[in-house]
CSV table of N, CA and C in Angstrom, one decimal:
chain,number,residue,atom,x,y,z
A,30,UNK,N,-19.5,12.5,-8.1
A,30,UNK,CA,-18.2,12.3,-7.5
A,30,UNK,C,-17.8,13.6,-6.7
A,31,UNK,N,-16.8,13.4,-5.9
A,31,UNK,CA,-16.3,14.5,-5.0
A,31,UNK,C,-14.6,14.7,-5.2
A,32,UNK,N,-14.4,15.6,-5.7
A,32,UNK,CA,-13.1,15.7,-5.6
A,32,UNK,C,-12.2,16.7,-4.0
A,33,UNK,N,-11.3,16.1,-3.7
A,33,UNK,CA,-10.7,15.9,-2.4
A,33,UNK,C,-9.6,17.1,-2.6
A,34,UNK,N,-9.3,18.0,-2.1
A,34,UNK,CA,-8.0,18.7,-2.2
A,34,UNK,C,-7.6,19.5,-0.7
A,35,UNK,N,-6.6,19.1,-0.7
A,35,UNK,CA,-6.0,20.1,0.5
A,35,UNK,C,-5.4,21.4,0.0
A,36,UNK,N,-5.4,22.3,0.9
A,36,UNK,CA,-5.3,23.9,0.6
A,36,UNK,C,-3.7,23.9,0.9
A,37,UNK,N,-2.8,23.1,1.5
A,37,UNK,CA,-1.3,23.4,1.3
A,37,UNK,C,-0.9,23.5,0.3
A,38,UNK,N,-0.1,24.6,0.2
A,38,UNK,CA,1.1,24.4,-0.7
A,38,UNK,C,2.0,24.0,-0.9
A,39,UNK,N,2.7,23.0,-1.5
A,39,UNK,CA,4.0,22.6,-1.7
A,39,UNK,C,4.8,22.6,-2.4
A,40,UNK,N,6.1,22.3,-2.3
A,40,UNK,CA,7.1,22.5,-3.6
A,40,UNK,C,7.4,20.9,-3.8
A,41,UNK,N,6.9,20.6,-5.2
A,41,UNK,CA,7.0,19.5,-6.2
A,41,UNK,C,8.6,19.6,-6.4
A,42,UNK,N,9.3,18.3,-6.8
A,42,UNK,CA,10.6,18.6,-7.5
A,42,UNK,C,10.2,16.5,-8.5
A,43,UNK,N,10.6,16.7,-9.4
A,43,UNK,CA,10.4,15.6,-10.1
A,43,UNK,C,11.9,14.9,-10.8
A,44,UNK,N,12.2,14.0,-10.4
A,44,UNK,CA,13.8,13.6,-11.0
A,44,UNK,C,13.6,12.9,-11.5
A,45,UNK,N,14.0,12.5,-13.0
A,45,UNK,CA,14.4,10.9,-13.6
A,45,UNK,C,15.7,10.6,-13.7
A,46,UNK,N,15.8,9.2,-13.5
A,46,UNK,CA,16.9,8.8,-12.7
A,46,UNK,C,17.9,7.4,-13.9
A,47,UNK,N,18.9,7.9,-14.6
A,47,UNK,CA,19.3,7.7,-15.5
A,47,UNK,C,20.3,6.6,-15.2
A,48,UNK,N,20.7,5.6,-15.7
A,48,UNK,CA,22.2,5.1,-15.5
A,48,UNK,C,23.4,6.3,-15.7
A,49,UNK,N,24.8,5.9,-15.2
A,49,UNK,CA,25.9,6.5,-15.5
A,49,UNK,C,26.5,6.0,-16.8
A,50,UNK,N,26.2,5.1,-17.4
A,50,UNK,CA,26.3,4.7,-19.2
A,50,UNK,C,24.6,4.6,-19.5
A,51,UNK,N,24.8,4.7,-20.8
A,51,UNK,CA,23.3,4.7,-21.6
A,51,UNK,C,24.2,3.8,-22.7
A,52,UNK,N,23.6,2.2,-22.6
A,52,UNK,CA,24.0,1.7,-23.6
A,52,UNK,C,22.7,1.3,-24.4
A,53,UNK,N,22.6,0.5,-25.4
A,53,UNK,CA,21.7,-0.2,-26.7
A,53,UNK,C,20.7,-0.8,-25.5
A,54,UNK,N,19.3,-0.2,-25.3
A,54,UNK,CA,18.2,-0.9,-24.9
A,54,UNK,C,18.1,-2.0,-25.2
A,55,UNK,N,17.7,-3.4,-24.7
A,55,UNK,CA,16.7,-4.5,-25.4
A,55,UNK,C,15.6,-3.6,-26.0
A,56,UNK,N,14.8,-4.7,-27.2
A,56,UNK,CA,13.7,-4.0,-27.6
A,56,UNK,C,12.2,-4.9,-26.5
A,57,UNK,N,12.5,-5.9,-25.8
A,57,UNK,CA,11.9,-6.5,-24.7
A,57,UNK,C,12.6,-7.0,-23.4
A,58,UNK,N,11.9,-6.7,-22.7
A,58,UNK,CA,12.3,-7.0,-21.1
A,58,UNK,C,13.4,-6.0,-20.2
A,59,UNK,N,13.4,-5.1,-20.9
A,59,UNK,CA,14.0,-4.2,-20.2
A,59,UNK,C,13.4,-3.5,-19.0
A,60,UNK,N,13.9,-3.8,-17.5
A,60,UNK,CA,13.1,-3.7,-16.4
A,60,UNK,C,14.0,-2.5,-15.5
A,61,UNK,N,15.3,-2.3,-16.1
A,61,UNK,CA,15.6,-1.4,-15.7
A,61,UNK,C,16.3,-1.4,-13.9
A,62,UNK,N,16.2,-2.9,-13.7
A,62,UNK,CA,16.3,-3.2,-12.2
A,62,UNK,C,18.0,-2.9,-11.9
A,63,UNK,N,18.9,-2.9,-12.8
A,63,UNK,CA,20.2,-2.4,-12.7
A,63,UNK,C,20.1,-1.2,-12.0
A,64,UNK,N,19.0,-0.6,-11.5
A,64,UNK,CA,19.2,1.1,-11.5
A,64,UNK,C,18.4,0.8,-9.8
A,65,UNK,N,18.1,-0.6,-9.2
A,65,UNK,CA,17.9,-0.3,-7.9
A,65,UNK,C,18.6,0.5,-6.8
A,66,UNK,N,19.8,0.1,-7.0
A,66,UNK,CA,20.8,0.9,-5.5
A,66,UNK,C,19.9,2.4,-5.6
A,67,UNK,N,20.1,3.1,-6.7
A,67,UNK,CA,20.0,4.5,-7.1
A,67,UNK,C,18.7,4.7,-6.7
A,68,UNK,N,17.6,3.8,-7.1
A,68,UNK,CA,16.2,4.2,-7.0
A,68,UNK,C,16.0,4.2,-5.2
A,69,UNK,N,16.3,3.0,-4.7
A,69,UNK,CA,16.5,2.9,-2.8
A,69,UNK,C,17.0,3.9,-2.6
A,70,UNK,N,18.0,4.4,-2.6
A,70,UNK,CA,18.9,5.9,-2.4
A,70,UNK,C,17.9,6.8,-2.5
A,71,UNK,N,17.2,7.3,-3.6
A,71,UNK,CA,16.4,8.2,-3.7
A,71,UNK,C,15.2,8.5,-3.4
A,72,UNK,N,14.3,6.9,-2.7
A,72,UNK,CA,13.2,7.3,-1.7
A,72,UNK,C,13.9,7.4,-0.7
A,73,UNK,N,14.9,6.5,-0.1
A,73,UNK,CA,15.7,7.2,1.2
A,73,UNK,C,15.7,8.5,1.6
A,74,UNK,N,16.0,9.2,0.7
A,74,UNK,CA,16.4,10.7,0.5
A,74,UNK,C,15.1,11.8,0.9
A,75,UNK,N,14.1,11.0,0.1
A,75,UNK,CA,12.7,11.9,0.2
A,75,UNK,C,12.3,11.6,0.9
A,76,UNK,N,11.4,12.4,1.9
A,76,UNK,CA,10.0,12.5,3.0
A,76,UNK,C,9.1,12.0,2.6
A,77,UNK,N,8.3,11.9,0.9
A,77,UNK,CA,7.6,10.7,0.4
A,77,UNK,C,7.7,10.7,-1.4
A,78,UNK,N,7.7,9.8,-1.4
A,78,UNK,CA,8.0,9.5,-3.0
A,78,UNK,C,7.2,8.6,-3.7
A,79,UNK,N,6.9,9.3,-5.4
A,79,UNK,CA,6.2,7.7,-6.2
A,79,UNK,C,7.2,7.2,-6.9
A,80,UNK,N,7.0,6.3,-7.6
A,80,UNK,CA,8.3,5.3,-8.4
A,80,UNK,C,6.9,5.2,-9.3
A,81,UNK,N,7.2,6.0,-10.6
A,81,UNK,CA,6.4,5.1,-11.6
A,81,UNK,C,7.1,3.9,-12.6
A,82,UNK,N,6.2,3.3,-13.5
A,82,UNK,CA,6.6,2.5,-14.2
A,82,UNK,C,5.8,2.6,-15.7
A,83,UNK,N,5.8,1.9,-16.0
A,83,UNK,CA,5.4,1.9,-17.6
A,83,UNK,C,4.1,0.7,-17.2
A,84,UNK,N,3.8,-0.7,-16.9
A,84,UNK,CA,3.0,-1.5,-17.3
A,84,UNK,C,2.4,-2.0,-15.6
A,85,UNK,N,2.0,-2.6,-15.5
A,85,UNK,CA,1.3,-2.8,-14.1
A,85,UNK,C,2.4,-4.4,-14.1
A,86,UNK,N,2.9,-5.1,-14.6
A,86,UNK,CA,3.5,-5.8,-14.6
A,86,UNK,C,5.1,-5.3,-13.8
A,87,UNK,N,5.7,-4.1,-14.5
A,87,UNK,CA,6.5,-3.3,-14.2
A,87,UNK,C,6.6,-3.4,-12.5
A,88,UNK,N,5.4,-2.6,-12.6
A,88,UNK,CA,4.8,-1.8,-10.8
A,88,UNK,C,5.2,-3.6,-10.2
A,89,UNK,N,4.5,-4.5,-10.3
A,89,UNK,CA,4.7,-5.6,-9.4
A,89,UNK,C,6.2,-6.1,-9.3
A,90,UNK,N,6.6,-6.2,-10.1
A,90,UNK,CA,8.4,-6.2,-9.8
A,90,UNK,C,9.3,-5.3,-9.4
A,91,UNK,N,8.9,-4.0,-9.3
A,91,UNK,CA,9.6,-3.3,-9.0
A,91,UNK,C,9.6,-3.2,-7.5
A,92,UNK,N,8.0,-3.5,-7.2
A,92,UNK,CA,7.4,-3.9,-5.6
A,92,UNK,C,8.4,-4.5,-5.1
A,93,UNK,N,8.6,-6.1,-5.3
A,93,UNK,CA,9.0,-6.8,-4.7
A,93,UNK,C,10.5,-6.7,-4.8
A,94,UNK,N,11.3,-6.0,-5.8
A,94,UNK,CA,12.4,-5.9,-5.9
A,94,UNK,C,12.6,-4.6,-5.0
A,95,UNK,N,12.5,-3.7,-4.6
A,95,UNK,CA,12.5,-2.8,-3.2
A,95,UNK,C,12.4,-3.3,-2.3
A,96,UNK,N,11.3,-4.3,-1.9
A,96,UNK,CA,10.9,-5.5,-0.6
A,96,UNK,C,12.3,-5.8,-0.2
A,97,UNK,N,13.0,-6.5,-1.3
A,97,UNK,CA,14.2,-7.8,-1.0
A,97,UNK,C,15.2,-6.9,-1.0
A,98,UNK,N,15.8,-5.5,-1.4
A,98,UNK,CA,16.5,-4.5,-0.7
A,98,UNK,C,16.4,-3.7,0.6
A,99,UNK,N,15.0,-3.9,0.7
A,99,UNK,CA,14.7,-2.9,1.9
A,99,UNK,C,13.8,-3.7,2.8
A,100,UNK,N,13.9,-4.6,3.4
A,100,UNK,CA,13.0,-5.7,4.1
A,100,UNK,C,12.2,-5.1,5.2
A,101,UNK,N,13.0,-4.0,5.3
A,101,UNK,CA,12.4,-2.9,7.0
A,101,UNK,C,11.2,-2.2,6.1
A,102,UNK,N,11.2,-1.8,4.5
A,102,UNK,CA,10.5,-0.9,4.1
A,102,UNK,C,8.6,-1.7,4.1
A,103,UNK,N,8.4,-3.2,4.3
A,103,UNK,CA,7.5,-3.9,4.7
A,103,UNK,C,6.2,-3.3,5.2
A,104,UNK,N,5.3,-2.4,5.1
A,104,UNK,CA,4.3,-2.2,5.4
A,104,UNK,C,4.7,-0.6,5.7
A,105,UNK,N,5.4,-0.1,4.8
A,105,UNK,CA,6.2,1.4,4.4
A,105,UNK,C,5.2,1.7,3.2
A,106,UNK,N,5.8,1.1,2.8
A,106,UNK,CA,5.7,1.1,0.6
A,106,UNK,C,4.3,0.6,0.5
A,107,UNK,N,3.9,1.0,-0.4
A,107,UNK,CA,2.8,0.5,-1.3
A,107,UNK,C,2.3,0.5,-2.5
A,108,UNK,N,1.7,-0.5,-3.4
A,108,UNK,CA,1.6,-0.7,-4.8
A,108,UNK,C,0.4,-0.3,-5.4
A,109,UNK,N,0.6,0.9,-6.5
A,109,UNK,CA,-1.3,0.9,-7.0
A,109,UNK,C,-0.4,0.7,-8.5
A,110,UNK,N,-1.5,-0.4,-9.3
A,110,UNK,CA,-1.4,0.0,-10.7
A,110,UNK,C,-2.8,0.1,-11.1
């Protein structure tokens, strides 16, 4: 194998992105999609951004739930799990 690197340097900054209450989790299905406006807002903000998730199941809803907020974002965004 070949590993690929470019010689720029950059400045990293990494946020996690919290509600304004932290109430009692579910112990299943917590998807966290209450926190869309915030998450939109904050690729808006960046020149480029990843959004992780926890499960590849996660990754695919989260896809589609950015899609149906950001309909322009259409062939912007993209999904690897």
């Amino acid at each position: 194998g070949v590993t690929v690197q470019g010689k720029i340097v950059k400045d990293l900054q990494v946020d996690t992105l919290l509600p304004p209450s932290i109430e009692r989790f579910p112990w299943a299905g917590h998807m966290g999609l209450r926190m869309l406006s915030q998450v939109v807002a904050e690729v808006e903000s960046s020149a480029s951004c990843l959004v992780f998730t926890n499960t590849r199941a996660q990754s695919e809803i989260w896809y589609q739930a950015l899609l149906e907020a950001r309909p322009d974002w259409a062939g912007l965004i993209a999904l690897h799990h």
